[in-house]
CSV table of C-alpha atoms and ligand atoms in Angstrom, one decimal:
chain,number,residue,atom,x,y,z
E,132,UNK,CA,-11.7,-20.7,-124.1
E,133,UNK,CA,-11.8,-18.4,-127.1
E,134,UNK,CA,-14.0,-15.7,-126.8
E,135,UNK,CA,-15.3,-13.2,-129.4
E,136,UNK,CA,-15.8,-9.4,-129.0
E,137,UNK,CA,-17.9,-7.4,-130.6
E,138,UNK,CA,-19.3,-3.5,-130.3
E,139,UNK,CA,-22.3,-3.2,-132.1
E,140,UNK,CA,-24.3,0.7,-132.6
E,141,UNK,CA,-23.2,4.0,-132.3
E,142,UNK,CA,-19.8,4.1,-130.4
E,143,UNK,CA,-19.7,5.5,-126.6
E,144,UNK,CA,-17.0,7.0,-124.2
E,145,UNK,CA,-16.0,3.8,-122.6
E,146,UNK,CA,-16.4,1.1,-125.0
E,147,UNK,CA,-12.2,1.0,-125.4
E,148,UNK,CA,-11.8,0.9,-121.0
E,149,UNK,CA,-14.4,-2.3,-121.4
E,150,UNK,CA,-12.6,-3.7,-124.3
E,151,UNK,CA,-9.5,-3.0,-122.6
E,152,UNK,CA,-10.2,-4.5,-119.3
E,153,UNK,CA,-12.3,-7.4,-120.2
E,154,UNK,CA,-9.0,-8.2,-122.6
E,155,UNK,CA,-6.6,-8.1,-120.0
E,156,UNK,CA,-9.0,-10.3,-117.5
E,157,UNK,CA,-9.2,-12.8,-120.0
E,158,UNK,CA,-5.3,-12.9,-121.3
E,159,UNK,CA,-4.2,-13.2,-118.0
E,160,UNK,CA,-6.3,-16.2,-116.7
E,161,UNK,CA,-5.0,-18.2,-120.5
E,162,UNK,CA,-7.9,-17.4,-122.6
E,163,UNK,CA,-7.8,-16.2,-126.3
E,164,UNK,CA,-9.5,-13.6,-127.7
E,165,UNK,CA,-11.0,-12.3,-131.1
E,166,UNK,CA,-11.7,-9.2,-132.1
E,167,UNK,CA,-14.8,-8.7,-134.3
E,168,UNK,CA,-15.0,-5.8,-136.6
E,169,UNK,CA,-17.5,-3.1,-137.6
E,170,UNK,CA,-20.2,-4.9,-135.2
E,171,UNK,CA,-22.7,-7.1,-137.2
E,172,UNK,CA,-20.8,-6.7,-140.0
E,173,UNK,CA,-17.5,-8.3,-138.7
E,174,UNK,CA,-19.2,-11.5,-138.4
E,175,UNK,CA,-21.4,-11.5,-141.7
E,176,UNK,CA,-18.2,-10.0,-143.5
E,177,UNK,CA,-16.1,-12.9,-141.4
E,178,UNK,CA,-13.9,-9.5,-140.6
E,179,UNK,CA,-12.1,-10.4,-137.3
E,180,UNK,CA,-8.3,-10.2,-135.3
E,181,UNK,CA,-6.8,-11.6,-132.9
E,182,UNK,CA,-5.8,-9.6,-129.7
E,183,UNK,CA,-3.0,-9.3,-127.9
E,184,UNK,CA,-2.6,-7.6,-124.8
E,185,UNK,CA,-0.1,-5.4,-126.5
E,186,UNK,CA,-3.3,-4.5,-128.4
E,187,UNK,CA,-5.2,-3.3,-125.8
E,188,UNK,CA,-2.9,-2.1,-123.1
E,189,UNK,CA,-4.0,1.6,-122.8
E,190,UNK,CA,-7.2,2.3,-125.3
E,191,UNK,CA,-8.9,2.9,-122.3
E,192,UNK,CA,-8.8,6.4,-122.3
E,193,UNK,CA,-10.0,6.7,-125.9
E,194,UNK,CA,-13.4,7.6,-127.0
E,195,UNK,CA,-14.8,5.3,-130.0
E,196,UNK,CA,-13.6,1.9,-130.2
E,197,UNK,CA,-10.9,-0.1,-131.9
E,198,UNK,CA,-12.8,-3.0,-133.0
E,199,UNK,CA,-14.9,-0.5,-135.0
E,200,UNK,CA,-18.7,-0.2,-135.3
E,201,UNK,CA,-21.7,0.3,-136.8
E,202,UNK,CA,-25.2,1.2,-136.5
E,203,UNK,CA,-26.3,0.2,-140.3
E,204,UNK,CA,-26.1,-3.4,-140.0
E,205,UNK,CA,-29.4,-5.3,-139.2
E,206,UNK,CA,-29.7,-9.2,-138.3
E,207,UNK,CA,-33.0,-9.6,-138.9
E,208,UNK,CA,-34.0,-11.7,-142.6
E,209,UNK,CA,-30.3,-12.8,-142.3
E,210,UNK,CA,-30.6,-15.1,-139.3
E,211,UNK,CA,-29.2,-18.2,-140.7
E,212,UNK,CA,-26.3,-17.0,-142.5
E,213,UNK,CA,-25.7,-15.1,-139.0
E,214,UNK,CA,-25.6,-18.8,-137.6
E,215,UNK,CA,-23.5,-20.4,-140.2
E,216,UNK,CA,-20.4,-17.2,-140.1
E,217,UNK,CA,-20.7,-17.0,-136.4
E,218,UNK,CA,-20.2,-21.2,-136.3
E,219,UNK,CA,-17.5,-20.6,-138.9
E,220,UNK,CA,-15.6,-18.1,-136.1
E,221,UNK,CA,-15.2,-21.3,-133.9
E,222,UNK,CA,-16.1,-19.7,-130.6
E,223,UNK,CA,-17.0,-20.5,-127.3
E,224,UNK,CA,-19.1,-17.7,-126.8
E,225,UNK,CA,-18.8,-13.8,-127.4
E,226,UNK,CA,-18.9,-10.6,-125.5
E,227,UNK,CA,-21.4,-8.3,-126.8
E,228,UNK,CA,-21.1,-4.3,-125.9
E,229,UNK,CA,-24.4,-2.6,-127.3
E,230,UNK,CA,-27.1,-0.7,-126.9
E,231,UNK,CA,-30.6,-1.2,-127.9
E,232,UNK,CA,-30.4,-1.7,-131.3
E,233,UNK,CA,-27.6,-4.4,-131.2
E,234,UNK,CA,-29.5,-6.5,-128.2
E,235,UNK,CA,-32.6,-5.9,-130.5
E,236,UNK,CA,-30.7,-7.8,-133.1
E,237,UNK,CA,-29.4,-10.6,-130.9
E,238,UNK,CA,-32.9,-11.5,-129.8
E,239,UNK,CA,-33.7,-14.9,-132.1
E,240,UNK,CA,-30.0,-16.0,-131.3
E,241,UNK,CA,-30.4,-15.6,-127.3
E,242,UNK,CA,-31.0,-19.3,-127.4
E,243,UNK,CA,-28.3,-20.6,-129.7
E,244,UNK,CA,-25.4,-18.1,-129.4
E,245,UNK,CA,-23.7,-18.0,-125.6
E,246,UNK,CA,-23.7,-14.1,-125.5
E,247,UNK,CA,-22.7,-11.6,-122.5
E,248,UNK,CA,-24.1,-8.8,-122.6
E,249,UNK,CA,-22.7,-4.9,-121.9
E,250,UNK,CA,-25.1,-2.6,-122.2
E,251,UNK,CA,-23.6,0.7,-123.4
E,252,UNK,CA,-25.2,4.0,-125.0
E,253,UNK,CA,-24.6,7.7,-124.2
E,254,UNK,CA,-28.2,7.9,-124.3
E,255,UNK,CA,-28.8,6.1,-121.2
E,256,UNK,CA,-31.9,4.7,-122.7
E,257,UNK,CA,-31.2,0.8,-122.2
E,258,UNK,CA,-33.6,-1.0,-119.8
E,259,UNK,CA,-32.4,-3.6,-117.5
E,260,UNK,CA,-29.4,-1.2,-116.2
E,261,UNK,CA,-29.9,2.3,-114.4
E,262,UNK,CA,-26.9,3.8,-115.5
E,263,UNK,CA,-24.4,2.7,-118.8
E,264,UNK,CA,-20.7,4.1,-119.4
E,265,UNK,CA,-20.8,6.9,-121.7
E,266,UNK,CA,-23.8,9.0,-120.5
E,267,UNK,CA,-21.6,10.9,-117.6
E,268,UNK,CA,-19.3,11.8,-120.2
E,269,UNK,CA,-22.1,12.7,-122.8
E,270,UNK,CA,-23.5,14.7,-120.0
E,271,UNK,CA,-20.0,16.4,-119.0
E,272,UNK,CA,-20.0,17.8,-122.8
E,273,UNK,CA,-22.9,18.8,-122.6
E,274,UNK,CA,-22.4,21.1,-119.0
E,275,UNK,CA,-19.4,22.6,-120.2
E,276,UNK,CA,-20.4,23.9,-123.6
E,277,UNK,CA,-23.5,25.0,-121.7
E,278,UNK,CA,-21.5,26.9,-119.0
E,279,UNK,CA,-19.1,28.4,-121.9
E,280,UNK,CA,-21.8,29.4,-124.2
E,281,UNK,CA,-23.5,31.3,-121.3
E,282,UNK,CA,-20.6,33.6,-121.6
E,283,UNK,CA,-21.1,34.5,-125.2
E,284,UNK,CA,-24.6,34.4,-124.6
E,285,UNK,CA,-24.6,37.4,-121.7
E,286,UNK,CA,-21.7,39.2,-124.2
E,287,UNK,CA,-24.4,39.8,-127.1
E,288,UNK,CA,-27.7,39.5,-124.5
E,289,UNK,CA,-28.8,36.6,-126.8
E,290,UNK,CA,-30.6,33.7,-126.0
E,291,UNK,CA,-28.8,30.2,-127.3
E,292,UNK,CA,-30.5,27.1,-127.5
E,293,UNK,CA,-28.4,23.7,-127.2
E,294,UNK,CA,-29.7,21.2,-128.8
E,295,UNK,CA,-28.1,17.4,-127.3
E,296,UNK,CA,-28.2,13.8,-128.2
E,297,UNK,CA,-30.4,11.5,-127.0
E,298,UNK,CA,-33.3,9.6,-129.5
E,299,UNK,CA,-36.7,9.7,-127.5
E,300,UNK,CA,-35.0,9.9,-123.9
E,301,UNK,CA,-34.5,13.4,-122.4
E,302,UNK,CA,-31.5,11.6,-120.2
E,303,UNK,CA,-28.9,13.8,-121.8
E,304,UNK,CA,-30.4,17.2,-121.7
E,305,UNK,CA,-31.6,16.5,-118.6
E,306,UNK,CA,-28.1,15.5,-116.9
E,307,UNK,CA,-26.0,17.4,-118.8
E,308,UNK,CA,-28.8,20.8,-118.6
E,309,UNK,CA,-29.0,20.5,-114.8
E,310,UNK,CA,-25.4,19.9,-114.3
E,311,UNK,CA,-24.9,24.0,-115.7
E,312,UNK,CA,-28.2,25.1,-114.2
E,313,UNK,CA,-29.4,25.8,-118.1
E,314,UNK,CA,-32.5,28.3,-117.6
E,315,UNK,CA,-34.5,26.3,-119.6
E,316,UNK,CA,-34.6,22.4,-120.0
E,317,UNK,CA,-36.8,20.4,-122.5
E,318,UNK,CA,-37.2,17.0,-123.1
E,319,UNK,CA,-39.1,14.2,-124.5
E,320,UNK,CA,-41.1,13.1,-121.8
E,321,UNK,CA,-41.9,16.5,-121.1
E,322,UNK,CA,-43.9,17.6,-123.7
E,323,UNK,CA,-43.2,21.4,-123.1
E,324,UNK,CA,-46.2,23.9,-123.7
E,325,UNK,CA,-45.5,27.0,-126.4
E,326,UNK,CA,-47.3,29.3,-124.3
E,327,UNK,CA,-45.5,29.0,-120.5
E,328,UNK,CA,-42.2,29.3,-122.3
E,329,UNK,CA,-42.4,31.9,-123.8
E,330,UNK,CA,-43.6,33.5,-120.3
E,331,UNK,CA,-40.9,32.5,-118.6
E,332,UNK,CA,-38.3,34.3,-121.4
E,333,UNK,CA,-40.3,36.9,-121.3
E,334,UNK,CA,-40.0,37.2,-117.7
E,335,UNK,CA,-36.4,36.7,-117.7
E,336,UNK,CA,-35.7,39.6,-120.0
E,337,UNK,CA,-38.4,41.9,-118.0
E,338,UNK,CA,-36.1,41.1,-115.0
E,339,UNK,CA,-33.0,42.2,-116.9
E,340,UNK,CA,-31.3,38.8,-117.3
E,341,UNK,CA,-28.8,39.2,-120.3
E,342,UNK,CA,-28.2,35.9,-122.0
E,343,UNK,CA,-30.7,32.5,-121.8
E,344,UNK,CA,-29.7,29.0,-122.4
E,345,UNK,CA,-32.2,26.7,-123.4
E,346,UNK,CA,-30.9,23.3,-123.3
E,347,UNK,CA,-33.3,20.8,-125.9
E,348,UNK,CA,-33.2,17.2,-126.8
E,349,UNK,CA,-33.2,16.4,-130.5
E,350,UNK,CA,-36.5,14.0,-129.6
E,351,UNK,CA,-37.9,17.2,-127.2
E,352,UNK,CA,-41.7,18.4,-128.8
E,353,UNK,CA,-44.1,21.1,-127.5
E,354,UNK,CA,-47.4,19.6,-126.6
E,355,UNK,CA,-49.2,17.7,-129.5
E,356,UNK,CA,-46.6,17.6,-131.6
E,357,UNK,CA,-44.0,15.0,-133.0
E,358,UNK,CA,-40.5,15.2,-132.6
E,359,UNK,CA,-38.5,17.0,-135.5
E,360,UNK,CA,-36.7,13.9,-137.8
E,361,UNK,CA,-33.5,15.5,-139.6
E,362,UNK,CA,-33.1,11.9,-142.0
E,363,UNK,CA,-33.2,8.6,-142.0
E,364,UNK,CA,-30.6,5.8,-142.2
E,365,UNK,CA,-31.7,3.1,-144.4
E,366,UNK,CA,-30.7,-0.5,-142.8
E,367,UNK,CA,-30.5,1.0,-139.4
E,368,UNK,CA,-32.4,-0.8,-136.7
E,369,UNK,CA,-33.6,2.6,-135.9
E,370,UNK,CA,-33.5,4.5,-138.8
E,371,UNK,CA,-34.8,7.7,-137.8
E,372,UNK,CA,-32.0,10.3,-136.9
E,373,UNK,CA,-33.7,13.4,-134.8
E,374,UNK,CA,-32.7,16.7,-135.2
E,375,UNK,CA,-33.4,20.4,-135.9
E,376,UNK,CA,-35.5,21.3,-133.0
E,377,UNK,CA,-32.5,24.1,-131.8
E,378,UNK,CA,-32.9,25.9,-135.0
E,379,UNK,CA,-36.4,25.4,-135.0
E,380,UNK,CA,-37.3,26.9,-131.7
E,381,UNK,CA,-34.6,29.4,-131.5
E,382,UNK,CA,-36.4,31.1,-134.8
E,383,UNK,CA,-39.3,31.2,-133.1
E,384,UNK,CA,-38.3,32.3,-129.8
E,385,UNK,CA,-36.6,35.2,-131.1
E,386,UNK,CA,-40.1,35.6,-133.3
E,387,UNK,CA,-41.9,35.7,-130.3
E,388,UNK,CA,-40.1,37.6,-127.7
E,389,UNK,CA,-37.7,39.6,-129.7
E,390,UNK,CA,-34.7,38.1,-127.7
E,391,UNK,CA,-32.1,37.7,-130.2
E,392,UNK,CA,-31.4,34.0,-130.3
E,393,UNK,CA,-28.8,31.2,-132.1
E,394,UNK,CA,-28.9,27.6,-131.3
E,395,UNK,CA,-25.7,25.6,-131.2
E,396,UNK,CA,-25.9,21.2,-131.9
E,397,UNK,CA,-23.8,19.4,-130.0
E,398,UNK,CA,-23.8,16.1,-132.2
E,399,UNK,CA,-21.3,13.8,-132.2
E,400,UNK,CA,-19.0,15.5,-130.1
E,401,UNK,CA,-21.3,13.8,-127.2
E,402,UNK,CA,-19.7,10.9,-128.4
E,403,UNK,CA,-15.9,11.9,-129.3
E,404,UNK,CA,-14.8,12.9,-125.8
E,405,UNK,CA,-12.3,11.0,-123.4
E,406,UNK,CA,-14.4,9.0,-120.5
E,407,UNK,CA,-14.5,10.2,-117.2
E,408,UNK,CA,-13.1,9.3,-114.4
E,409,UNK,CA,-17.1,7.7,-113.5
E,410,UNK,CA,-17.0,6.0,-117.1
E,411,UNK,CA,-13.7,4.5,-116.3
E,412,UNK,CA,-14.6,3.1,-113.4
E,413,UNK,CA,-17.9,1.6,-114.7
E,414,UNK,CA,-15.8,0.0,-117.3
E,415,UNK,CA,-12.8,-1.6,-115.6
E,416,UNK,CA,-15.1,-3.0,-113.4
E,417,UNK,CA,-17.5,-4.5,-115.9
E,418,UNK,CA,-14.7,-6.1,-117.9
E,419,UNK,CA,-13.5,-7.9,-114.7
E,420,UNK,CA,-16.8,-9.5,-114.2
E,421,UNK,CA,-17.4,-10.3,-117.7
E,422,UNK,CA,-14.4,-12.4,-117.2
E,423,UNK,CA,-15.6,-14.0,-114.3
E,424,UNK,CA,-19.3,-14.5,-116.1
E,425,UNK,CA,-17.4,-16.5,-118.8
E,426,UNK,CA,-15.6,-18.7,-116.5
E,427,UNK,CA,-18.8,-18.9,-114.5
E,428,UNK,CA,-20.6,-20.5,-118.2
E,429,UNK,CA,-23.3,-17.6,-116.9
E,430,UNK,CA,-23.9,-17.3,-120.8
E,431,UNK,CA,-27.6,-15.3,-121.8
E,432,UNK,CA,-26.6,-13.0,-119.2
E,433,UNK,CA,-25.6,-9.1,-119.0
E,434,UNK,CA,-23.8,-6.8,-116.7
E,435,UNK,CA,-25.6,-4.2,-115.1
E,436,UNK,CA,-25.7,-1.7,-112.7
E,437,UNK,CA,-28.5,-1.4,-110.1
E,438,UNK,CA,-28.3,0.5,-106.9
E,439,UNK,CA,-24.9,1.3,-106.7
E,440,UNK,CA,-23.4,-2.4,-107.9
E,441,UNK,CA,-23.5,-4.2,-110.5
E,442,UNK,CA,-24.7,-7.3,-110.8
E,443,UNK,CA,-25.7,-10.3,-113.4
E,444,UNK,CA,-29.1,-10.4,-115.0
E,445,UNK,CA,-30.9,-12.0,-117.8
E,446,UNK,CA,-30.0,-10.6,-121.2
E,447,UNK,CA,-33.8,-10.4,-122.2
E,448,UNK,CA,-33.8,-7.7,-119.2
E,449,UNK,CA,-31.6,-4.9,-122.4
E,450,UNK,CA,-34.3,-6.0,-124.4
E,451,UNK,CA,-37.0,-4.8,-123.1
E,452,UNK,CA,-38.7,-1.0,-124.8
E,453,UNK,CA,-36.3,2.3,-124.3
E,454,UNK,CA,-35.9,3.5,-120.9
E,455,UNK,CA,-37.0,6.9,-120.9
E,456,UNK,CA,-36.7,9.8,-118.0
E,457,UNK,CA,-39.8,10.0,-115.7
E,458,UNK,CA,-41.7,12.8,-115.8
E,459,UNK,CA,-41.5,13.3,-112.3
E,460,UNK,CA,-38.1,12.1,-111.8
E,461,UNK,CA,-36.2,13.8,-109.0
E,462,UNK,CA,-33.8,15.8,-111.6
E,463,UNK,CA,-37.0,17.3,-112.8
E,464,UNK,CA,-38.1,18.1,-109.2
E,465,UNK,CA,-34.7,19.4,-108.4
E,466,UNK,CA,-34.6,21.5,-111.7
E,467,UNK,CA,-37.9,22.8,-111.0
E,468,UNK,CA,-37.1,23.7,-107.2
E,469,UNK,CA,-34.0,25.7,-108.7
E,470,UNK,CA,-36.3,27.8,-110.4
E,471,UNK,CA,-35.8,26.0,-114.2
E,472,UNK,CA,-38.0,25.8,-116.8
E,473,UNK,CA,-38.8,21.8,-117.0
P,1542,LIG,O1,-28.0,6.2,-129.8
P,1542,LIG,C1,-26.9,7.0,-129.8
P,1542,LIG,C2,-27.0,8.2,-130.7
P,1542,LIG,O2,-25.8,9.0,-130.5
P,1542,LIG,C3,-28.3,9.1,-130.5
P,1542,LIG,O3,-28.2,9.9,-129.4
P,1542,LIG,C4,-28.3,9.8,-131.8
P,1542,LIG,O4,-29.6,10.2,-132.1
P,1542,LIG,C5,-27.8,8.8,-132.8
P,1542,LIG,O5,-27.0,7.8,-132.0
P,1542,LIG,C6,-27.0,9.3,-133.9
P,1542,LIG,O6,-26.7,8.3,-134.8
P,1542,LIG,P1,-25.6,8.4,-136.0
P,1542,LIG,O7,-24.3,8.1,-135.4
P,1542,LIG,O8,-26.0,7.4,-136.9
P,1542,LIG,O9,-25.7,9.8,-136.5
């Protein structure tokens, strides 16, 4: 068969180890392979490569992805030149790797394109799957410039807030905040009230703590209010890009309390680091059944992860609305046992 491949949205740690080991699956068992570039674009654009093996033998370990990507590129009012350049490719069926806004965008061809679906975002906001490679990784940049800021932080007795990736799911902050023990954690779904923190800094300081870290997600909001949008992206499936809430509340924290405070964005380096070992693992193993899903013909399917395995199940199931962190998930319960502000 000749199979397509394509990563569609923002890149994630992880995307090269799936590209890399549902490449090598194929090659070996006779298939062909081509590479679509820049997502969406690669097939309106009619932008694609052959691969090799010799082209994929150790990406793994590299963050982004070599096909290229992008989030700007929307399907929708362009569904029937989509079908006439993907017909032109002369596939058997491709291998999608996306997150939310890429199955979004492969929704009116789920009857006439054979698709696979990898769900994949650093947000770990995609339905259907409880877990997708990048977010350990996202949440092991977030833990250790937590951990090292904390040092500066007690230096200068300052409070820092950290502000992390994430849309409108507190998944990141929440892994990545709990993972350091941050003293303060604030999310989306957990609309945080103005008031109690600034009790709970106050406190703090009264008890002679030096240095705070407040770790915040770019969509977290105090109570009745919105999240803070930075800009928007015009043709994105999701145009609005969060941001400034670290800056925001760290002027007012120090306003309120006197603590001296700096905030710190973690952007893109959520994104830029090598996978771990977790996110490897994830990977080489969903490439392998990918493989075995093609030769199956188990086409309008995806690749997920539930209860410890992964498993097959309907593409429709990454379609479904954002995933977002329950309230009273057990992270929030454990942070909140440990004495954090959640
Ligand atoms: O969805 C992944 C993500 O990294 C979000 O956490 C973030 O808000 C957004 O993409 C950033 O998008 P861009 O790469 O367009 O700045």
């Amino acid at each position: 068969m000749k199979i397509g491949l394509l990563t569609g949205g923002g890149d994630a740690p992880g995307l090269n180890g799936v590209l890399e080991s549902t490449c090598r699956a194929l090659l070996l068992r006779g298939h062909s392979v081509l590479g679509i570039l820049d997502g969406f674009e690669g097939i309106f654009d009619g932008k694609t490569r052959p691969i090799s093996l010799r082209d994929v033998q150790g990406i793994h370990c590299n963050a982004g992805t070599f096909l290229g990507t992008s989030n700007k590129t929307a399907t929708k009012g362009r569904e029937n030149e989509f079908l006439e350049k993907y017909a032109e490719l002369g596939l058997d069926g491709m291998v999608v790797a996306g997150g939310d806004g890429t199955f979004a965008g492969l929704k009116a061809f789920e009857k006439s394109v054979p698709i696979i679906g990898v769900p994949k975002t650093i947000d770990n906001d995609l339905s259907g799957t409880e877990v997708t490679f990048g977010y350990d990784t996202a949440c092991s940049v977030v833990a250790e410039a937590a951990d090292a800021l904390r040092a500066t932080a007690d230096a200068h007795r300052r409070l820092i807030v950290v502000e992390t990736m994430g849309r409108t799911a507190g998944w990141i902050a929440l892994g990545g905040g709990l993972a350091s023990y941050a003293d303060a954690i604030l999310i989306p779904e957990r609309p945080f009230s103005r008031p109690a923190l600034i009790e709970f800094i106050r406190n703090r300081r009264a008890q002679g703590q030096r240095g705070m870290i407040v770790v915040a997600a770019e969509g977290a909001a105090a109570k009745d209010e919105r999240a803070q949008v930075a800009f928007e992206v015009a043709g994105s499936p999701q145009k609005e890009r969060y941001g400034g809430v670290a800056q925001t509340l760290a002027r007012w924290i120090e306003k309120e309390t006197g603590w001296e405070s700096r905030h710190v964005v973690l952007g893109h380096l959520q994104r830029a680091e090598h996978p771990t070992t977790s996110d490897r693992f994830l990977t080489l193993k969903m490439g392998v059944e990918v493989a075995a899903m093609i030769e199956e013909g188990l086409w309008g399917h995806a690749v997920v992860y539930r209860q410890g395995n992964l498993c097959r199940a309907p593409l429709m199931d990454l379609m479904a609305p954002a995933k977002l962190v329950d309230p009273n998930h057990q992270w929030v319960q454990l942070a909140q046992k440990l004495g954090l502000f959640i």
